[in-house]
XYZ file of C-alpha atoms in Angstrom:
362
model
C 48.888 -57.953 -195.347
C 52.403 -58.988 -195.555
C 55.046 -56.336 -195.020
C 58.808 -56.410 -195.038
C 60.538 -53.664 -193.065
C 64.234 -52.782 -193.855
C 65.895 -50.992 -191.383
C 69.686 -51.001 -189.767
C 69.073 -52.174 -186.243
C 66.527 -53.580 -184.085
C 65.750 -52.616 -180.800
C 67.697 -55.458 -179.359
C 71.120 -54.075 -180.774
C 73.629 -52.543 -178.387
C 73.517 -49.100 -180.176
C 69.557 -48.999 -180.369
C 68.031 -45.755 -179.294
C 64.777 -44.019 -179.471
C 64.444 -44.517 -183.275
C 64.734 -48.319 -182.799
C 62.393 -48.338 -179.831
C 59.545 -46.187 -181.677
C 60.081 -48.377 -184.839
C 59.326 -51.341 -182.832
C 56.301 -50.087 -181.191
C 55.050 -48.873 -184.712
C 55.392 -52.294 -186.398
C 54.389 -54.349 -183.396
C 50.927 -52.311 -183.378
C 50.388 -52.920 -187.028
C 51.310 -56.820 -186.291
C 48.796 -56.954 -183.710
C 45.976 -56.117 -186.262
C 46.628 -59.548 -188.033
C 49.112 -58.363 -190.384
C 52.429 -60.398 -190.749
C 55.600 -58.079 -190.192
C 59.160 -59.132 -191.086
C 61.855 -56.593 -190.090
C 65.299 -57.262 -191.720
C 68.106 -55.663 -189.951
C 71.860 -56.226 -189.404
C 73.311 -59.106 -187.381
C 73.959 -58.899 -183.501
C 76.833 -60.810 -182.065
C 75.456 -63.471 -180.048
C 71.786 -62.892 -180.875
C 69.684 -65.411 -182.761
C 69.617 -64.855 -186.506
C 65.550 -64.913 -186.225
C 63.269 -64.323 -183.601
C 59.845 -62.866 -182.857
C 59.566 -59.770 -180.605
C 56.150 -58.760 -179.607
C 54.732 -60.050 -183.206
C 57.508 -58.687 -185.465
C 59.619 -61.487 -186.831
C 63.147 -59.940 -186.883
C 65.704 -61.416 -189.227
C 69.135 -60.510 -188.648
C 71.517 -60.846 -191.670
C 74.536 -59.242 -193.128
C 73.592 -59.966 -196.533
C 70.682 -59.275 -198.904
C 68.275 -62.338 -198.223
C 65.079 -60.471 -199.449
C 64.581 -62.735 -202.508
C 64.729 -65.645 -200.148
C 62.542 -64.124 -197.657
C 59.817 -62.960 -200.332
C 59.823 -66.663 -201.359
C 59.082 -67.493 -197.878
C 56.629 -64.945 -196.796
C 55.194 -63.571 -200.322
C 55.136 -59.682 -199.207
C 52.849 -57.524 -200.419
C 54.953 -54.385 -199.919
C 58.044 -53.347 -198.462
C 59.209 -50.468 -196.213
C 62.361 -48.959 -195.584
C 62.741 -47.383 -192.219
C 65.173 -44.530 -193.128
C 67.724 -43.172 -190.762
C 71.174 -41.948 -191.991
C 72.447 -43.583 -195.158
C 69.868 -44.672 -197.264
C 69.643 -48.414 -197.776
C 68.069 -48.156 -201.334
C 65.223 -50.541 -200.980
C 64.348 -50.023 -204.683
C 67.591 -51.347 -205.710
C 66.800 -54.733 -203.639
C 63.181 -55.484 -204.330
C 60.675 -55.018 -207.166
C 57.861 -55.185 -204.361
C 55.817 -51.632 -204.006
C 57.969 -49.574 -201.599
C 57.364 -47.222 -198.932
C 60.010 -44.991 -197.177
C 59.543 -43.956 -193.695
C 61.503 -40.429 -192.853
C 62.043 -39.600 -189.382
C 64.513 -36.676 -189.798
C 66.233 -34.479 -192.350
C 69.443 -32.694 -191.484
C 70.136 -30.728 -194.417
C 72.913 -28.051 -193.810
C 72.139 -28.220 -189.939
C 74.415 -31.413 -190.162
C 77.288 -28.663 -190.437
C 76.366 -27.259 -187.141
C 77.112 -30.685 -185.433
C 80.606 -31.072 -187.095
C 82.496 -30.218 -190.230
C 83.550 -33.829 -191.055
C 83.613 -36.279 -193.801
C 80.388 -37.951 -192.048
C 78.734 -34.540 -192.218
C 79.252 -34.233 -195.984
C 78.185 -37.840 -196.712
C 75.035 -37.207 -194.965
C 74.385 -34.067 -196.664
C 74.961 -35.748 -200.124
C 72.937 -38.711 -199.376
C 70.028 -36.377 -198.470
C 70.511 -34.445 -201.803
C 70.375 -37.996 -203.481
C 67.178 -39.202 -202.130
C 64.861 -38.231 -205.297
C 67.208 -40.099 -207.479
C 67.534 -43.256 -205.338
C 63.634 -43.744 -204.753
C 62.067 -43.003 -208.163
C 58.896 -44.999 -207.429
C 58.541 -45.107 -203.741
C 55.830 -43.528 -201.795
C 57.196 -41.513 -198.504
C 55.757 -41.036 -195.049
C 56.945 -38.307 -192.910
C 56.360 -37.854 -189.429
C 56.024 -33.997 -189.311
C 55.029 -31.218 -191.712
C 58.465 -29.584 -191.724
C 59.580 -33.023 -192.932
C 57.064 -32.905 -195.587
C 58.192 -29.523 -196.846
C 62.047 -31.011 -196.759
C 60.965 -33.627 -198.805
C 59.456 -31.241 -201.284
C 62.372 -29.101 -201.073
C 64.668 -32.082 -202.085
C 62.488 -32.389 -205.372
C 59.909 -35.228 -204.314
C 56.356 -34.445 -205.398
C 53.926 -33.597 -202.777
C 51.224 -36.284 -204.121
C 53.890 -39.013 -203.276
C 54.329 -37.899 -199.487
C 51.772 -38.681 -196.809
C 51.910 -37.315 -193.181
C 51.579 -39.713 -190.302
C 52.457 -38.253 -186.773
C 54.083 -40.831 -184.536
C 52.507 -41.927 -181.247
C 53.626 -42.235 -177.878
C 53.181 -44.676 -175.068
C 50.260 -44.835 -172.537
C 51.072 -43.650 -168.931
C 50.826 -46.638 -166.396
C 47.273 -46.363 -164.630
C 48.900 -47.268 -161.305
C 51.419 -44.466 -161.543
C 50.934 -42.058 -158.478
C 50.728 -38.488 -159.477
C 53.422 -35.812 -158.926
C 52.147 -33.315 -156.417
C 54.701 -30.788 -157.379
C 57.334 -30.365 -160.173
C 60.879 -30.352 -158.855
C 63.041 -27.764 -159.415
C 65.175 -29.020 -162.264
C 65.136 -28.503 -165.931
C 65.827 -31.813 -167.779
C 67.799 -32.084 -171.344
C 67.444 -35.346 -172.626
C 69.369 -36.970 -175.942
C 69.855 -40.336 -177.124
C 72.283 -39.292 -179.458
C 74.549 -36.760 -177.437
C 74.331 -33.720 -180.078
C 77.110 -31.757 -179.454
C 75.634 -28.105 -180.087
C 72.247 -28.762 -178.322
C 74.056 -29.971 -175.249
C 76.419 -26.799 -175.220
C 73.337 -24.753 -175.694
C 71.528 -26.220 -173.099
C 74.605 -25.603 -170.707
C 75.108 -22.195 -171.603
C 71.291 -21.431 -171.185
C 71.465 -22.658 -167.724
C 74.634 -21.086 -166.894
C 72.765 -17.624 -167.466
C 69.828 -18.540 -165.918
C 71.723 -19.622 -162.427
C 73.707 -16.278 -162.792
C 70.654 -14.220 -162.947
C 68.670 -16.231 -160.285
C 71.428 -17.825 -157.936
C 69.134 -18.377 -155.027
C 66.221 -20.186 -157.046
C 68.011 -23.694 -156.309
C 67.560 -25.031 -159.772
C 69.451 -27.934 -161.256
C 70.021 -29.164 -164.593
C 69.792 -32.830 -165.306
C 71.099 -34.342 -168.493
C 70.445 -37.719 -169.976
C 72.694 -38.758 -172.817
C 74.938 -41.008 -174.557
C 77.367 -40.827 -177.462
C 80.752 -39.287 -178.236
C 79.780 -35.914 -176.408
C 79.565 -37.470 -173.090
C 83.376 -37.407 -172.640
C 83.582 -33.949 -173.136
C 80.785 -32.982 -170.641
C 82.766 -32.581 -167.464
C 85.197 -30.118 -168.893
C 82.317 -28.246 -170.181
C 80.370 -28.142 -166.808
C 83.851 -27.010 -165.156
C 84.433 -24.328 -167.473
C 81.189 -22.703 -166.696
C 81.548 -23.139 -163.072
C 78.453 -25.124 -162.782
C 80.116 -27.901 -160.471
C 77.418 -30.005 -158.944
C 74.410 -27.917 -160.207
C 74.446 -30.113 -163.254
C 73.632 -33.715 -162.675
C 74.605 -36.325 -165.576
C 73.422 -39.434 -166.203
C 74.630 -41.851 -168.986
C 72.681 -44.380 -170.830
C 69.674 -44.025 -168.535
C 66.868 -46.578 -168.958
C 63.818 -45.572 -170.563
C 62.108 -46.069 -167.295
C 64.516 -43.710 -165.787
C 64.084 -41.094 -168.194
C 60.464 -41.258 -167.923
C 60.463 -40.748 -163.962
C 62.586 -37.660 -164.857
C 60.436 -36.393 -167.177
C 57.341 -36.900 -164.703
C 59.133 -34.735 -162.044
C 60.980 -32.279 -164.297
C 60.007 -28.662 -163.820
C 60.482 -28.309 -167.642
C 61.939 -30.184 -170.448
C 64.657 -28.366 -172.139
C 65.300 -29.139 -175.907
C 67.990 -27.353 -177.681
C 69.163 -29.644 -180.508
C 69.552 -27.962 -183.907
C 67.547 -30.396 -185.760
C 64.791 -32.725 -185.063
C 62.157 -34.271 -187.143
C 59.648 -34.912 -184.491
C 59.761 -34.041 -180.918
C 59.231 -37.538 -179.237
C 60.612 -36.408 -176.011
C 58.327 -33.498 -176.196
C 55.143 -35.429 -176.443
C 56.361 -37.943 -174.035
C 56.930 -35.216 -171.434
C 53.578 -33.871 -172.196
C 51.837 -37.074 -171.090
C 53.405 -36.335 -167.578
C 52.203 -33.191 -167.762
C 55.560 -31.644 -168.087
C 56.043 -28.662 -170.588
C 58.863 -28.147 -173.012
C 61.099 -24.977 -173.987
C 62.617 -25.441 -177.517
C 63.668 -23.295 -180.510
C 61.176 -22.159 -183.091
C 62.356 -24.474 -186.018
C 62.576 -28.070 -187.131
C 60.122 -30.583 -185.705
C 59.823 -28.701 -182.393
C 57.593 -26.269 -184.001
C 55.224 -28.953 -185.411
C 54.743 -30.295 -181.737
C 54.815 -27.327 -179.550
C 52.109 -24.836 -179.525
C 53.790 -21.963 -178.687
C 52.119 -20.248 -175.318
C 49.733 -23.087 -175.159
C 51.630 -26.213 -174.652
C 55.107 -25.195 -174.586
C 57.374 -22.090 -175.259
C 59.357 -21.751 -178.334
C 62.279 -19.383 -178.555
C 63.775 -17.657 -181.870
C 66.561 -19.657 -183.046
C 68.175 -15.991 -183.892
C 68.145 -15.359 -180.059
C 70.074 -18.412 -179.122
C 70.970 -18.786 -175.696
C 69.641 -15.535 -174.605
C 66.231 -16.334 -176.026
C 66.253 -19.816 -174.272
C 67.202 -18.105 -170.948
C 64.437 -15.709 -171.134
C 61.710 -18.541 -171.721
C 63.270 -20.162 -168.740
C 62.798 -17.198 -166.663
C 59.234 -16.431 -167.894
C 58.099 -20.146 -166.942
C 59.914 -19.695 -163.388
C 58.413 -16.370 -162.794
C 54.717 -16.950 -163.951
C 53.063 -19.849 -161.993
C 49.844 -19.274 -163.821
C 51.533 -19.597 -167.101
C 53.351 -22.657 -166.086
C 50.199 -24.632 -164.661
C 48.153 -23.857 -168.104
C 51.203 -25.188 -170.127
C 51.511 -28.321 -168.015
C 47.768 -28.767 -168.311
C 47.589 -28.029 -172.124
C 50.850 -30.154 -172.720
C 48.922 -33.311 -171.272
C 45.835 -32.985 -173.167
C 47.814 -32.304 -176.286
C 50.016 -35.215 -175.838
C 47.266 -37.765 -175.064
C 46.152 -37.131 -178.729
C 49.052 -39.243 -180.013
C 48.810 -43.146 -179.555
C 50.644 -45.983 -181.647
C 47.438 -47.347 -182.571
C 46.631 -44.304 -184.773
C 49.962 -44.192 -186.083
C 49.541 -48.075 -187.397
C 46.327 -47.269 -188.758
C 47.569 -44.281 -190.837
C 50.649 -46.099 -191.778
C 48.646 -49.201 -193.034
C 46.438 -46.877 -195.144
C 49.343 -45.595 -196.741
C 50.694 -49.317 -197.298
C 47.527 -50.484 -198.775
C 47.440 -47.444 -201.218
C 50.994 -48.226 -202.417
C 49.901 -51.696 -203.121
C 46.750 -51.014 -204.996
C 48.653 -48.028 -206.919
C 52.187 -49.122 -207.187
């Protein structure tokens, strides 16, 4: 199969985050099976206009060279990796097309901010059915499937394909005991999720002043500059440790040692970090909506709290995990067993099946 992938940035872009990393992992697995994959992305200053990254030919162009690329490679199908504003692949090619959807904000975008950017995101999502009238869709979670249906896209045009996760290095030494810190991690620095985590940790620390817990946060984005004031305002001082732009290896090390992963963002298509933490035997506390309820089995692999209970609900689950050692051990073991079911080769195979079906029935 000869596949064209259209997305905004590749994994080498200075602003690349989890989305670009996971995209690269998916398509390099597809390429490793003998398929030809060309990824068309925006240019990077100082980077070559074309290079091969783990079997994926990356073409960096600020124009629309799809007709020229098609003459060179003779693609069978084109896939748009949708993140943010649609790239409208149907307008750029007559090839059979597939849209891979990782997240829908819907009205939750306005909890992030009331801004023109939020309004445009909401409008673009509403417009998806009219922008993609002949494309097949791939969704990474059941919640996203329902979100696409609610927008007006027919269920028979949507395939569900779960994302994979990296394998744990075989030579990695096991952690004998989890350390006393909650970990909050985001590559986007979502403001409301960050504030909710600080609020929950503040309440937990006030109720258990001698427990000796820390809150570690890894993040990037515009909210980073506001974080020191938020910490001081709550009187948390040196009990919150912040790492900006942490490497993937550093994040993995923190997930491996963390007492618990704390995820409090308002919207998530699929909990990548939840599965990653689970591979290290670390359980997660998260709200009972969005992609979290799809990747966490409440009371089995992690703990969900009702969105209606907000900070208090989150804190109650933190206390429950702290006070019940047997529960904690069971959640950690189950989280690892569950996370080990997700791997990139399976994701690649299932996406290939959707692509082949789209080629046969455009």
